[in-house]
Each structure stands twice: as C-alpha cells, then as structure tokens.
Backbone as a printed PyTorch tensor [residue, N CA C, xyz], in Angstrom:
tensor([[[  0.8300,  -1.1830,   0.0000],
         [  0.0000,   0.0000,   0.0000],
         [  0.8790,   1.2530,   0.0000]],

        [[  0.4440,   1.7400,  -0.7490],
         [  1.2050,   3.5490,  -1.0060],
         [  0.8410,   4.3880,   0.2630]],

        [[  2.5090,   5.1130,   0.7930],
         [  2.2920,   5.5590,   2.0300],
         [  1.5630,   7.1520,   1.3640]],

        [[  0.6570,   7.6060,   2.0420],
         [  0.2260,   8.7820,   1.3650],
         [  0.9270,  10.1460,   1.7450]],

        [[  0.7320,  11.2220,   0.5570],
         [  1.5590,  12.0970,   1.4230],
         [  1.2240,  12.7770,   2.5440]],

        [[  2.4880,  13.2900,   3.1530],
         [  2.1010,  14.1890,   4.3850],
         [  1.9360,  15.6660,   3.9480]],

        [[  2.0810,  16.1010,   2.9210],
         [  1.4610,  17.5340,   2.2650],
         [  0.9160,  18.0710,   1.4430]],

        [[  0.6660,  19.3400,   1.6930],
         [ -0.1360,  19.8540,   0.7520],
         [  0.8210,  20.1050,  -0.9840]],

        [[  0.7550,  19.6480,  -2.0070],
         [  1.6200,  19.2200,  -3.0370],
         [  1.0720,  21.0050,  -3.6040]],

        [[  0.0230,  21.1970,  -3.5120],
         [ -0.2270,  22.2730,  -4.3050],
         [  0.2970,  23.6150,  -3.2900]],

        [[  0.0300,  23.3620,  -2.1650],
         [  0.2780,  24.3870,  -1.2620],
         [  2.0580,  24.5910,  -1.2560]],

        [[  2.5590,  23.3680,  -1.5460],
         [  4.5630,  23.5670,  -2.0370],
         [  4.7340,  24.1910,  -3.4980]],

        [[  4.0820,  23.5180,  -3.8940],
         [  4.2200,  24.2510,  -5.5050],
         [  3.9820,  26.2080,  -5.5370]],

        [[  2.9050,  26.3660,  -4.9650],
         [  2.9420,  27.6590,  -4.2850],
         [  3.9440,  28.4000,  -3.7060]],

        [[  4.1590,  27.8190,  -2.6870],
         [  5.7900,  28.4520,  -1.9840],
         [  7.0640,  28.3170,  -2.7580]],

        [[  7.1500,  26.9830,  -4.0350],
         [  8.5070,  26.9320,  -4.6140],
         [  8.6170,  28.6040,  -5.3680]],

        [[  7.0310,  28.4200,  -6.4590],
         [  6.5080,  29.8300,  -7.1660],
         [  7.2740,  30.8540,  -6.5510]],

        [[  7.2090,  31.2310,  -5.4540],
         [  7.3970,  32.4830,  -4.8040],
         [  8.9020,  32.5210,  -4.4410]],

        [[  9.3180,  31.3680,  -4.3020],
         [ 10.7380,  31.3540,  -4.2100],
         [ 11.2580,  31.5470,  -5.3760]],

        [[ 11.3090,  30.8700,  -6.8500],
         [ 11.4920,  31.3890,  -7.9090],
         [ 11.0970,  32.7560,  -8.4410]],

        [[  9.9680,  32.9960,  -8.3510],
         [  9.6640,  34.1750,  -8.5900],
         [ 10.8750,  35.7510,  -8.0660]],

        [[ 11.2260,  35.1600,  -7.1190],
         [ 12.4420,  36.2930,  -6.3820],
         [ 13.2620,  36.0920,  -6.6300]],

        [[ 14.0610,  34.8970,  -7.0390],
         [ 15.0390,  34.9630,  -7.5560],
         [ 15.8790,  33.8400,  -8.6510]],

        [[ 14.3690,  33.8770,  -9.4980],
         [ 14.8160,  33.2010, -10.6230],
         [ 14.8990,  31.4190, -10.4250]],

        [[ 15.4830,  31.0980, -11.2450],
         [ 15.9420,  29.8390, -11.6890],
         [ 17.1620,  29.7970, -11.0380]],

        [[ 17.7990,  29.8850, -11.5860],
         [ 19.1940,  29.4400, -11.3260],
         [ 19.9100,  30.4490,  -9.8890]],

        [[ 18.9860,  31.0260,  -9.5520],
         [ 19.4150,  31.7230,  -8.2640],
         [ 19.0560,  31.0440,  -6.7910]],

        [[ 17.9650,  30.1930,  -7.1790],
         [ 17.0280,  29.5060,  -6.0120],
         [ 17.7890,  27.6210,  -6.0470]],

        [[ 18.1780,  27.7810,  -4.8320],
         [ 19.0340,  26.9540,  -4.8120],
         [ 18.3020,  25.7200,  -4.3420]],

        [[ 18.2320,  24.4900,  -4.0230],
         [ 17.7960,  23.4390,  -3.3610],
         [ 17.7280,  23.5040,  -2.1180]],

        [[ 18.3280,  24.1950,  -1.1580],
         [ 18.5360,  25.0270,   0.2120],
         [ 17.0140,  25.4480,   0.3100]],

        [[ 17.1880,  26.0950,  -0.6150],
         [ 16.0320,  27.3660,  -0.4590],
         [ 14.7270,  27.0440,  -0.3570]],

        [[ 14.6170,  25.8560,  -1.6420],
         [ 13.4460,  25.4880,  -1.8900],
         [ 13.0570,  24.7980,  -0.8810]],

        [[ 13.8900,  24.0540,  -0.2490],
         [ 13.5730,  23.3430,   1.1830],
         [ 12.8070,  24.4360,   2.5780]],

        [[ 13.5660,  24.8270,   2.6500],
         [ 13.0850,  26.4350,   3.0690],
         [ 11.6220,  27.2880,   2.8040]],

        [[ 11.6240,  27.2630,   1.7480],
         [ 10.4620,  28.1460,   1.3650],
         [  9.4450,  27.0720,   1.2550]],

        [[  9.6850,  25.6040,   1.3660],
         [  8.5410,  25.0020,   0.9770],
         [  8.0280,  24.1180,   2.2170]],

        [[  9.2000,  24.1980,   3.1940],
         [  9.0930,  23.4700,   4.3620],
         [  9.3110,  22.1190,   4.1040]],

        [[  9.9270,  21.3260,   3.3400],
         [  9.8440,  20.0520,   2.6890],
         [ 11.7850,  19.5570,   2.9510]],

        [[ 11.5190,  18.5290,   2.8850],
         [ 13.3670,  17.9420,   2.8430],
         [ 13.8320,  17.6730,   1.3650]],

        [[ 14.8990,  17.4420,   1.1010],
         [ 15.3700,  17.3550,  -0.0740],
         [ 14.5440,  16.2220,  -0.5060]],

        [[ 14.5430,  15.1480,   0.3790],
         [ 13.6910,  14.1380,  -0.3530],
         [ 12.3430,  13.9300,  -0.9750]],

        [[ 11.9260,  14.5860,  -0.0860],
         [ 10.6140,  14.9870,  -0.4380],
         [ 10.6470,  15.4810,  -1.5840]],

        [[ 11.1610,  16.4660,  -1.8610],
         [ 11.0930,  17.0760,  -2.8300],
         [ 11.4400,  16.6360,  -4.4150]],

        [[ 12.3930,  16.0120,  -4.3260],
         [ 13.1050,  15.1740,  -5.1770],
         [ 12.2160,  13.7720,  -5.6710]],

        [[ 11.4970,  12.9880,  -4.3120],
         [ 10.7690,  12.1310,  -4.5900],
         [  9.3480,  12.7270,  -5.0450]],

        [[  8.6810,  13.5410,  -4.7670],
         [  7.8060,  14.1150,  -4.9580],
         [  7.6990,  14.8550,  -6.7730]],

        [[  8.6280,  15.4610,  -6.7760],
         [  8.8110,  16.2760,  -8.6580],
         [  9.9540,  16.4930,  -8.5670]],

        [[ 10.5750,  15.2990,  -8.7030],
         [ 11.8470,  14.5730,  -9.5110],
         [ 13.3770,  15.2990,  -9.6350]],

        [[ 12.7350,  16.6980,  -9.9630],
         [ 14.3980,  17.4980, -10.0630],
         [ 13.6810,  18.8090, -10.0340]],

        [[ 14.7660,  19.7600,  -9.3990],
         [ 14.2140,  21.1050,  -9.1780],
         [ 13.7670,  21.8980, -10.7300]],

        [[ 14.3160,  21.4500, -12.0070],
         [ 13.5000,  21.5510, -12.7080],
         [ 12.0760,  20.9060, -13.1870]],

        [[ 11.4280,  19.9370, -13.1180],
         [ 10.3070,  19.6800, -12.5290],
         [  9.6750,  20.7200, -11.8650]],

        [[  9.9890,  21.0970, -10.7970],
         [  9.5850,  21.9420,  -9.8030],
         [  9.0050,  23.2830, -10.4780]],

        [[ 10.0990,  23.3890, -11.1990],
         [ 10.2100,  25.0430, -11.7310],
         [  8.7900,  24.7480, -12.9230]],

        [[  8.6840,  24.1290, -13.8750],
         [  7.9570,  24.0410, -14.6240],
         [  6.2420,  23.8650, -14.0200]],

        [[  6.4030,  22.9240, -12.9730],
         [  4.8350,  23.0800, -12.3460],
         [  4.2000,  24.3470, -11.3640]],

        [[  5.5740,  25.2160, -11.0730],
         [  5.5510,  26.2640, -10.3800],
         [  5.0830,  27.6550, -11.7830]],

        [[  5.7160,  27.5170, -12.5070],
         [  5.2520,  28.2110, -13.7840],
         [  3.9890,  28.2800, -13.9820]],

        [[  3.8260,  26.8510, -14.5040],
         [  2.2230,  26.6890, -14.5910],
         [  1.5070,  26.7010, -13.5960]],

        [[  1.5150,  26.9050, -12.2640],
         [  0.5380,  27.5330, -11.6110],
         [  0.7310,  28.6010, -11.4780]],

        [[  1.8970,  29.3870, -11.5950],
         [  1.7990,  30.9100, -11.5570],
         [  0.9230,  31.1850, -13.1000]],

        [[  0.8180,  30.7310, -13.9320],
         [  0.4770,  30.8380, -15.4940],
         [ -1.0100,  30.8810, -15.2130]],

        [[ -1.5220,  29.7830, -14.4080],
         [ -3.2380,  29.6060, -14.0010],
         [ -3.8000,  30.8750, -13.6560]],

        [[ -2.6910,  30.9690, -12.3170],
         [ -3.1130,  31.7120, -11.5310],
         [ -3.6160,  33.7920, -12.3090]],

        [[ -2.8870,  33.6350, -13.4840],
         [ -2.9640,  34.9250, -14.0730],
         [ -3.3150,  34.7950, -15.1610]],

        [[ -4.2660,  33.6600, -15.7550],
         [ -5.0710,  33.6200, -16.6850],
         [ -6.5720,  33.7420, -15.8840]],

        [[ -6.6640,  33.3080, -14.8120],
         [ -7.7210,  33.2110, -14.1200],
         [ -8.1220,  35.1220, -13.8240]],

        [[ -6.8170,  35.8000, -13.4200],
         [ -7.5880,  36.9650, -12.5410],
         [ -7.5640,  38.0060, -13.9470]],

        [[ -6.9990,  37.6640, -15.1120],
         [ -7.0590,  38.7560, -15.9790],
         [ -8.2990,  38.3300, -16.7890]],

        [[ -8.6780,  37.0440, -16.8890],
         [-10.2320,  36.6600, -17.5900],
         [-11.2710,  37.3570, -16.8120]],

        [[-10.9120,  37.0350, -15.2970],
         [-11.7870,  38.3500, -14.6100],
         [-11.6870,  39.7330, -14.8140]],

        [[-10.8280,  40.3000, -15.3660],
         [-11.0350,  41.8360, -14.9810],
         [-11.6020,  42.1390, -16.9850]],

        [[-10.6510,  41.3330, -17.5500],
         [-11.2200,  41.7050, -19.0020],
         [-12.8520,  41.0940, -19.4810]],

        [[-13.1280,  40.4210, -18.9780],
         [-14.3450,  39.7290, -19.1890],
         [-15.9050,  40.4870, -18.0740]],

        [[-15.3360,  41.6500, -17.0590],
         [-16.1760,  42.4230, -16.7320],
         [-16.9270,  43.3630, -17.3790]],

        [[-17.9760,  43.4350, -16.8000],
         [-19.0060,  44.3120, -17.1600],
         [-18.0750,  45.7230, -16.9180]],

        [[-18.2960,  46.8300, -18.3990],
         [-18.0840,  48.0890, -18.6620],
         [-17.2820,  48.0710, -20.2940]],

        [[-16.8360,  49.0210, -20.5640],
         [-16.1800,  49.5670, -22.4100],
         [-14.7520,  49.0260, -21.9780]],

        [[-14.9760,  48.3960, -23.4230],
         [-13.1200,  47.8650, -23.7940],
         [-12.1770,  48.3860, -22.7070]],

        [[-12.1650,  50.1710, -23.2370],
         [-10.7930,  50.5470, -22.9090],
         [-11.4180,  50.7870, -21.5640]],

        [[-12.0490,  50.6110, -21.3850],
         [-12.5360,  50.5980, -19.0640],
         [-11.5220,  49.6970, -18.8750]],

        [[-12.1200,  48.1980, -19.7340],
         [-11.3550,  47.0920, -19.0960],
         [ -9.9860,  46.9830, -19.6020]],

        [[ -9.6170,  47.2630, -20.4260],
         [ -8.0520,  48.0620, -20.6370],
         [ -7.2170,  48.1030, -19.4880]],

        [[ -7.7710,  49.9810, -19.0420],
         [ -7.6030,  50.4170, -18.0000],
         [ -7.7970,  49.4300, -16.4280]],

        [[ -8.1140,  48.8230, -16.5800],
         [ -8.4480,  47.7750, -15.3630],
         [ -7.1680,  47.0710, -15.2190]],

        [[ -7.0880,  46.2250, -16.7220],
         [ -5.8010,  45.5300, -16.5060],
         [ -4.7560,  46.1990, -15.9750]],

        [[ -4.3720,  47.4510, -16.5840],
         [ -3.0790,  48.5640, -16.6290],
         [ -3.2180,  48.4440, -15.0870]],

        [[ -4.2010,  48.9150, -14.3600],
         [ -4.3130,  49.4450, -13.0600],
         [ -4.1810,  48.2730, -12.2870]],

        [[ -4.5140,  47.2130, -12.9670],
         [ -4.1400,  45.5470, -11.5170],
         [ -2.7810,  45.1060, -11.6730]],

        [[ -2.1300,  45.7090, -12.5920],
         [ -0.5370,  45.3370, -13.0590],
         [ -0.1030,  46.2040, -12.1230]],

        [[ -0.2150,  47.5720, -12.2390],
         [  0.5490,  48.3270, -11.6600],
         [  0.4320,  48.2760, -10.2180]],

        [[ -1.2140,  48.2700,  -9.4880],
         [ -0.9610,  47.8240,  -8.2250],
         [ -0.6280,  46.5880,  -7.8680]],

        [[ -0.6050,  45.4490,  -8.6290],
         [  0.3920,  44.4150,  -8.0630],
         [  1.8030,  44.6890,  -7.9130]],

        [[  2.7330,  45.6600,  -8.5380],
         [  3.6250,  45.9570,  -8.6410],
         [  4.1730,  46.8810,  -7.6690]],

        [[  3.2620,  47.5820,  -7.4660],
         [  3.4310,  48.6240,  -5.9850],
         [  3.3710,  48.0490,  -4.7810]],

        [[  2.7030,  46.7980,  -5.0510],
         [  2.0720,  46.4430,  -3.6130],
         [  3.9080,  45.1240,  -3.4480]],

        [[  4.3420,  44.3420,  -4.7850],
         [  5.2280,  44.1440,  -4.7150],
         [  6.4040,  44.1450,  -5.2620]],

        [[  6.8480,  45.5110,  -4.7680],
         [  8.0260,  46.3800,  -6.0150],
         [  9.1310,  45.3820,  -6.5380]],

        [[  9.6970,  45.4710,  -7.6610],
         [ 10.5630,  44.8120,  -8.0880],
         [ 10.8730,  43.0710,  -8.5550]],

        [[  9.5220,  42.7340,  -7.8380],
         [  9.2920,  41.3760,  -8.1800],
         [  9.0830,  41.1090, -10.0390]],

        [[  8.4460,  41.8750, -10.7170],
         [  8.0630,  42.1550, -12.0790],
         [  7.2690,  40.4970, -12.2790]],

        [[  6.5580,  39.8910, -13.3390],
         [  6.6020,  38.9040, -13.6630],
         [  7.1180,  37.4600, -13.9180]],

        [[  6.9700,  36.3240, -13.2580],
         [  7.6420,  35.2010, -13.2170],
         [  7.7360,  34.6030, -14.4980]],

        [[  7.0030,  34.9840, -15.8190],
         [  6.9390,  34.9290, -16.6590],
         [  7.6550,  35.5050, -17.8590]],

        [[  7.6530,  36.6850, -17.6670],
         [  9.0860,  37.8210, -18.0320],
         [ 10.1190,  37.6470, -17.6300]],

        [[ 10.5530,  37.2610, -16.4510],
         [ 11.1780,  37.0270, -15.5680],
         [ 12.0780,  35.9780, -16.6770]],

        [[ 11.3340,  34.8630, -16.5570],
         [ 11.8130,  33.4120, -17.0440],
         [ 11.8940,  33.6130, -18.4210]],

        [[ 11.6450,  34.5330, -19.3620],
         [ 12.0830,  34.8170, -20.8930],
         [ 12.9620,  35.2320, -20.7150]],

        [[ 13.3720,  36.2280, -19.6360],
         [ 14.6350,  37.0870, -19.8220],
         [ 16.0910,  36.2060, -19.4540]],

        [[ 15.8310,  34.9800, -18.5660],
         [ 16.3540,  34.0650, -17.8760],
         [ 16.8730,  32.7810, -18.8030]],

        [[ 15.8930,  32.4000, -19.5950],
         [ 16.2460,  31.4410, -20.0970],
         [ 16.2150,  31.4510, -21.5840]],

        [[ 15.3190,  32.6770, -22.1720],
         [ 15.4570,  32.6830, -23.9380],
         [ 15.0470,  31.6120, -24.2880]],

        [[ 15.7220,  31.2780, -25.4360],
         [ 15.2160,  30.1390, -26.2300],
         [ 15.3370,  28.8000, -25.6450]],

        [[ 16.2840,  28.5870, -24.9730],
         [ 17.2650,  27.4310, -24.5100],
         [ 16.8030,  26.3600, -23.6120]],

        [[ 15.5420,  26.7410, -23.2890],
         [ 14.7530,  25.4030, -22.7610],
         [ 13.5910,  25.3440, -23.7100]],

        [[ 13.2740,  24.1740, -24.4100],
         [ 12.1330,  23.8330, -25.2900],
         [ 10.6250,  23.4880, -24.2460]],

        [[ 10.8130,  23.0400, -23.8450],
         [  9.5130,  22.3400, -22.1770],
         [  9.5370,  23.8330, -21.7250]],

        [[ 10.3000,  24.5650, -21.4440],
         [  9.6510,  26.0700, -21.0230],
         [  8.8940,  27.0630, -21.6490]],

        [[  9.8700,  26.6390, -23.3430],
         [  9.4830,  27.8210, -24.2250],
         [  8.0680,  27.5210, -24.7910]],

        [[  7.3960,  26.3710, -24.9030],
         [  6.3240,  25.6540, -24.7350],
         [  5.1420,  26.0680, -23.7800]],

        [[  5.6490,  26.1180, -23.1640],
         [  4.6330,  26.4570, -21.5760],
         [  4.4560,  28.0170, -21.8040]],

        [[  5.6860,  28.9890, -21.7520],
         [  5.1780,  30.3320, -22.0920],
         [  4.4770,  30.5920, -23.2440]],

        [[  4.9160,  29.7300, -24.7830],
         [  4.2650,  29.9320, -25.7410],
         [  2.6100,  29.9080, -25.8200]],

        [[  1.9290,  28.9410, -24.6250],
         [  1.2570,  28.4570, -24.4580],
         [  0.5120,  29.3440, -23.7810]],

        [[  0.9700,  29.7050, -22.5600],
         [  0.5110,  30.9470, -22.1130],
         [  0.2720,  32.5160, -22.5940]],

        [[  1.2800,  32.6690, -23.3090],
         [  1.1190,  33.9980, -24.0300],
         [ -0.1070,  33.5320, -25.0470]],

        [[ -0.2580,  32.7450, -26.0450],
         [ -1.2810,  32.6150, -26.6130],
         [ -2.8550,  32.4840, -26.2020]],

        [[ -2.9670,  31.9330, -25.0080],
         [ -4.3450,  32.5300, -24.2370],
         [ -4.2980,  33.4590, -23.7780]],

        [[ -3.3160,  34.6870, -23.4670],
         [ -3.2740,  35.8990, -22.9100],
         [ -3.8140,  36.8370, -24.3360]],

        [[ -3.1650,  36.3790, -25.2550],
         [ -3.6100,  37.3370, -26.8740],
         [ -4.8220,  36.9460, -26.8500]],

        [[ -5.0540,  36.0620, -26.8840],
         [ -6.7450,  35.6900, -27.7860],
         [ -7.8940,  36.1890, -26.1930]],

        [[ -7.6450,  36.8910, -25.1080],
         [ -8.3550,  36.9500, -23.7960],
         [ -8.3930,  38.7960, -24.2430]],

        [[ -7.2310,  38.8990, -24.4930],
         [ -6.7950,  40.4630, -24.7940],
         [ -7.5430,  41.0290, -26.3270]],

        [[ -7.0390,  40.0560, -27.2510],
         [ -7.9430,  40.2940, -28.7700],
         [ -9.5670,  40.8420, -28.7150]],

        [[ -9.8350,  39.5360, -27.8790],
         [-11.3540,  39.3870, -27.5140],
         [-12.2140,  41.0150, -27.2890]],

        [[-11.2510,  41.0060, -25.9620],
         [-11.6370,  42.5550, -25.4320],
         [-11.4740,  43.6670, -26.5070]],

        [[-10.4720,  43.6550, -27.0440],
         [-10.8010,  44.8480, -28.1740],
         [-11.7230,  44.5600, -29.5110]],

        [[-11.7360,  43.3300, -29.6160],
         [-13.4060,  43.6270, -30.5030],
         [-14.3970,  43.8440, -29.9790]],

        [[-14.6700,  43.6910, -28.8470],
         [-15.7600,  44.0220, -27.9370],
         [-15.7480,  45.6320, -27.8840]],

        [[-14.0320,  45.9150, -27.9680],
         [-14.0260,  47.8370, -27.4170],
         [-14.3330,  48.2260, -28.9670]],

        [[-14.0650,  47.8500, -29.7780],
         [-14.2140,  48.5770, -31.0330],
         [-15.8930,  48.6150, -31.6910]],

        [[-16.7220,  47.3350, -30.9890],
         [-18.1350,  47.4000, -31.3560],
         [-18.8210,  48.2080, -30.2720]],

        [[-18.2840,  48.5180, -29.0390],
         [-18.9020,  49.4390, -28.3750],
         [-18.5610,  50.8790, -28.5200]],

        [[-17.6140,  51.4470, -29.3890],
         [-17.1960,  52.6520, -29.8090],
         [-15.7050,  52.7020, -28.8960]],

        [[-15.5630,  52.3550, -28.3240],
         [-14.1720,  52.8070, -27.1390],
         [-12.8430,  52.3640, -27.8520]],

        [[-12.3660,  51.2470, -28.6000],
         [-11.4410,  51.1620, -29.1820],
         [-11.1180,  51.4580, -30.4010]],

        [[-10.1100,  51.9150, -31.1150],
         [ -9.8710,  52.2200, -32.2010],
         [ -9.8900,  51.3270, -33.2980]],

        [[-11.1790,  51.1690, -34.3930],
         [-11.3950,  50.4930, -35.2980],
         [-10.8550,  50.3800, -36.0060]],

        [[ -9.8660,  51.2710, -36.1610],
         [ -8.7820,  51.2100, -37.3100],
         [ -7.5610,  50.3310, -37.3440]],

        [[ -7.4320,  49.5070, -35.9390],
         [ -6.6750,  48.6790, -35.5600],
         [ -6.7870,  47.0750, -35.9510]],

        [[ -6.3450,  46.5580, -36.2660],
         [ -6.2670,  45.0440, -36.2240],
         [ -6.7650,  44.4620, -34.3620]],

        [[ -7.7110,  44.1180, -33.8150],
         [ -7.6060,  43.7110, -32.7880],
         [ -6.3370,  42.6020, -32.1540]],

        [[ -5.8460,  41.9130, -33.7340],
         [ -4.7760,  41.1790, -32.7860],
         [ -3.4700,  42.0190, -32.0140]],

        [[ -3.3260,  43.0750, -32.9570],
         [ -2.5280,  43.8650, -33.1660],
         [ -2.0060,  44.7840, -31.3440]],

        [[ -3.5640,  44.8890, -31.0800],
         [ -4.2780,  45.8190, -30.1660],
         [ -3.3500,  45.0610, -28.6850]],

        [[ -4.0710,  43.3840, -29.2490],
         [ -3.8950,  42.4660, -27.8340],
         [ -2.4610,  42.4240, -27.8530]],

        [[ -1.6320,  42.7900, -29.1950],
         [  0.1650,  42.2960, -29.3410],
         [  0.4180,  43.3640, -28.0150]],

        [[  0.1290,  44.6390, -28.3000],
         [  0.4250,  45.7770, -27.8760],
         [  0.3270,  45.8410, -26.0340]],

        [[ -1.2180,  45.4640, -25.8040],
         [ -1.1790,  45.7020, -24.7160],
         [ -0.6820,  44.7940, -23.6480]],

        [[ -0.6670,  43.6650, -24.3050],
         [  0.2480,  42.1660, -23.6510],
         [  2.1910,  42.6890, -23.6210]],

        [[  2.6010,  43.7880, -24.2840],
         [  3.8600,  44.4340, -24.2340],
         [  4.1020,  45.0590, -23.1760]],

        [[  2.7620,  46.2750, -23.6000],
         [  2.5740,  46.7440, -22.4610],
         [  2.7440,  46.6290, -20.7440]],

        [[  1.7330,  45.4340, -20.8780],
         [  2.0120,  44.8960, -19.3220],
         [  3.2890,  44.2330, -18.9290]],

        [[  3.3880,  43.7380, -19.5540],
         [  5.3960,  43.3590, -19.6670],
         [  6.3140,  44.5100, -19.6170]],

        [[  5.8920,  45.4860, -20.2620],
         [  6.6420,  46.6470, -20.0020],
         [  6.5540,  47.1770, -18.7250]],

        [[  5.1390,  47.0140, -17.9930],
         [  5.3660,  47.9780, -16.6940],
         [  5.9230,  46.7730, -15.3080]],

        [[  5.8610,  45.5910, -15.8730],
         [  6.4300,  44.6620, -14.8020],
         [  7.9660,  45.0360, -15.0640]],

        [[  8.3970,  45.1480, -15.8630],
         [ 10.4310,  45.6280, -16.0770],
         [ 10.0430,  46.9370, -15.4930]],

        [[  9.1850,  47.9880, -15.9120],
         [  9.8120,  49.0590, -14.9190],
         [  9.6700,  49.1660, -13.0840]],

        [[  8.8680,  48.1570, -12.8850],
         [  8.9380,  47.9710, -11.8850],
         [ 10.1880,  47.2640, -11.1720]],

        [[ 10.7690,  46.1660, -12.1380],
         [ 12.1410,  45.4990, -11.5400],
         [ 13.1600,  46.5220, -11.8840]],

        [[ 12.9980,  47.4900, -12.6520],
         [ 14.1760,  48.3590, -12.3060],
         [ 14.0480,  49.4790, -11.2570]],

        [[ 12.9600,  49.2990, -10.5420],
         [ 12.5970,  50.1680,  -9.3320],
         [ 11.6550,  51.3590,  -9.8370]],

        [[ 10.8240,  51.3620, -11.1160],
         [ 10.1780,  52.6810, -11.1840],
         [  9.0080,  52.7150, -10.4800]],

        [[  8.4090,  53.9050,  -9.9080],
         [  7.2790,  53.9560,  -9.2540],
         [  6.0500,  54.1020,  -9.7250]],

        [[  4.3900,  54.6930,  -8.9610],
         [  3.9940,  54.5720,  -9.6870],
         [  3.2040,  55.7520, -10.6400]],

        [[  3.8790,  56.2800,  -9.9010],
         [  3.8010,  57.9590, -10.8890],
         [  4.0020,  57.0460, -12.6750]],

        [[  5.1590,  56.7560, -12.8620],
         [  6.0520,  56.5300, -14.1980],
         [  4.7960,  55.5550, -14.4980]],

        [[  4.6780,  54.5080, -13.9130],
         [  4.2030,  53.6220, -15.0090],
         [  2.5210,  53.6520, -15.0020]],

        [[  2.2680,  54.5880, -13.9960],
         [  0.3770,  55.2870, -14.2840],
         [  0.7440,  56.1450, -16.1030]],

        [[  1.9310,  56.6970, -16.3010],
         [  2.0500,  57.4390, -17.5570],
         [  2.0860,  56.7740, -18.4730]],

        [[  2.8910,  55.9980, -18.2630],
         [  3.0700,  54.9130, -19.7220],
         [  1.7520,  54.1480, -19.4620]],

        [[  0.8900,  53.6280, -18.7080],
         [ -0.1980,  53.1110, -18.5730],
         [ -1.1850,  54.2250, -19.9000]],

        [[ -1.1550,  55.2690, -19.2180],
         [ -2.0440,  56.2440, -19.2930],
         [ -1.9100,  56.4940, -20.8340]],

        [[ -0.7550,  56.5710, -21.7670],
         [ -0.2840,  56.4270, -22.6060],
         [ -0.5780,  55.8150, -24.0520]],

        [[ -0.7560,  53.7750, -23.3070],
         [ -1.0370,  53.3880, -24.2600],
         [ -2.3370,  53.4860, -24.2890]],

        [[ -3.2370,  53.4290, -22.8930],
         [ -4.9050,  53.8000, -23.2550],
         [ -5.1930,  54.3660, -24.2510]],

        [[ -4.3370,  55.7750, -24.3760],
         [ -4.5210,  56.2970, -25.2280],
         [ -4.0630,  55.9640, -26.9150]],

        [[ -3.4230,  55.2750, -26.6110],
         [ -2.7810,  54.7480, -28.5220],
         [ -4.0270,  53.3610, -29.0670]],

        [[ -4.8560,  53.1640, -28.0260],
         [ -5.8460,  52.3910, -27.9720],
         [ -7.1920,  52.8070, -28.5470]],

        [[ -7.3380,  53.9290, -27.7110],
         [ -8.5550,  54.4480, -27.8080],
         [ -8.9770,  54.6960, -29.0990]],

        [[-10.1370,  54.9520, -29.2990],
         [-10.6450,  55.4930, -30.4440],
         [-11.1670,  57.0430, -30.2520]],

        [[-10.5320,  57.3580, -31.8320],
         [-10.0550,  58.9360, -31.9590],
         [-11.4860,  59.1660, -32.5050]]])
C-alpha cells in the first residue's frame, strides 16, 4: 500500500513559485526550496523529480493563476478601454504592492530565452491565451465605440500584452507609480478610439 503524502503538493508548488519568482531559476538553490517550501530534499526530489520539474509546475501555476484573474477583470461588465484600464491598473498595483518582483513569466524569458524547449512551450502556451483573452476585449471595445477600429484587434492584444510586460520591467528596475500610471495612461490612449 502507497504511504500517502504528508502535504499539501499544491500548497509547495505555491511556496517553490514564490521562491522562484524572487530569484529566478538558477538563483534559487535546493537550500532554499527546502526552506520556502518546508519540505526535505527528499521529499522534494521524490515528490517532482528534479528542481526543474519543480520550476515548470511552479510556472504553470503561476500561469493559471494569471489567466484566471485577468479573464476576470477583461471579461467584466463596462467599455473595452474601461477594461483596458483595469488591466493597466491591476498590473501596476500588483507591482506597488510588490516592487521589483516584475513577472515570473518575463522574468523566465529574460532568464532562459530560447534554450529550454519544455519552457518555451509552456510560455508559448501561455502567451497565446493571454492574446486571444486580450484580442477578444478589443473587438468588444471597437463594437462598443471605445477602441480604435482602425486597428487590427490582434494587433491591439500584441500591444497591450507588451505593455504589461513593459510595466512589470519598470517595476524590476525600481520605477514607481507615478512613471508607469504614464506609460499606462499612454497606451490607453494609442488604444482608444479617436
């Protein structure tokens, strides 16, 4: 009979997340992860196999976790560029609330580039439900008058999916949120309809 586990598997995967998330891949040591996850090497090892393992199921729940709250804010009731502005404004106060952290996702492009295929997979994967969640919303803004019709909606979602990537780097280079309410404020406007 299989001894069952003694933890919460999702509740570690959580804490590895957050340990990577601060300091990367190759910065978060096996120490650490023990540490941040409350778990022994073995555990861990017997549990998801190699700290890469780890990293990849930690991805993908950070990946869930921010397909889930941006389907909420873009999929609310009000005009495109409202919900635009929604996103801009839950980026930036996640970012204030935790400066310099920027995206685990950005994070891990800037980290690893091309050079893992099983990663580049998983982000590819993710960025492509982030466009088509983002697309969505601007055909919605362009049939309610608020987005600029003159745009390609994929075009719209390329842009503002940059965007938010853009204000997670200015946040890891320490900008506040004066700066990135502007550049927020900015592309609303390269959005909007004139």
């Amino acid at each position: 009979m299989a001894r069952p586990k003694e933890f919460d598997e999702r509740a570690a995967i959580g804490r590895a997340m957050d340990a990577f998330w601060v300091r990367g891949y190759e910065g978060t040591s096996t120490q650490t992860l023990c540490e941040a996850t409350g778990l022994g090497r073995s555990s861990i090892y017997n549990t998801f196999t190699s700290k890469h393992e780890l990293f990849v199921r930690a991805l993908d729940h950070y990946a869930e976790r921010g397909i889930v709250a941006r389907t909420a804010l873009l999929e609310e009731s009000g005009t495109g560029i409202e919900r635009f502005g929604a996103l801009f404004s839950y980026t930036i106060d996640e970012e204030v609330a935790h400066p310099g952290r920027g995206c685990l996702v950005v994070n891990t492009v800037a980290e690893f580039g091309d050079r893992d295929p099983e990663i580049r997979a998983r982000i590819d994967a993710d960025t492509k439900r982030h466009l088509a969640l983002l697309a969505a919303c601007a055909r919605e803004g362009q049939l309610d008058g608020t987005i600029d019709s003159a745009r390609e909606p994929g075009d719209i979602a390329e842009f503002a999916h940059s965007t938010v990537a853009g204000l997670r780097l200015m946040s890891r280079r320490g900008a506040g949120r004066t700066a990135m309410d502007a550049v927020a404020g900015i592309a609303l406007n390269g959005i909007a309809a004139k």
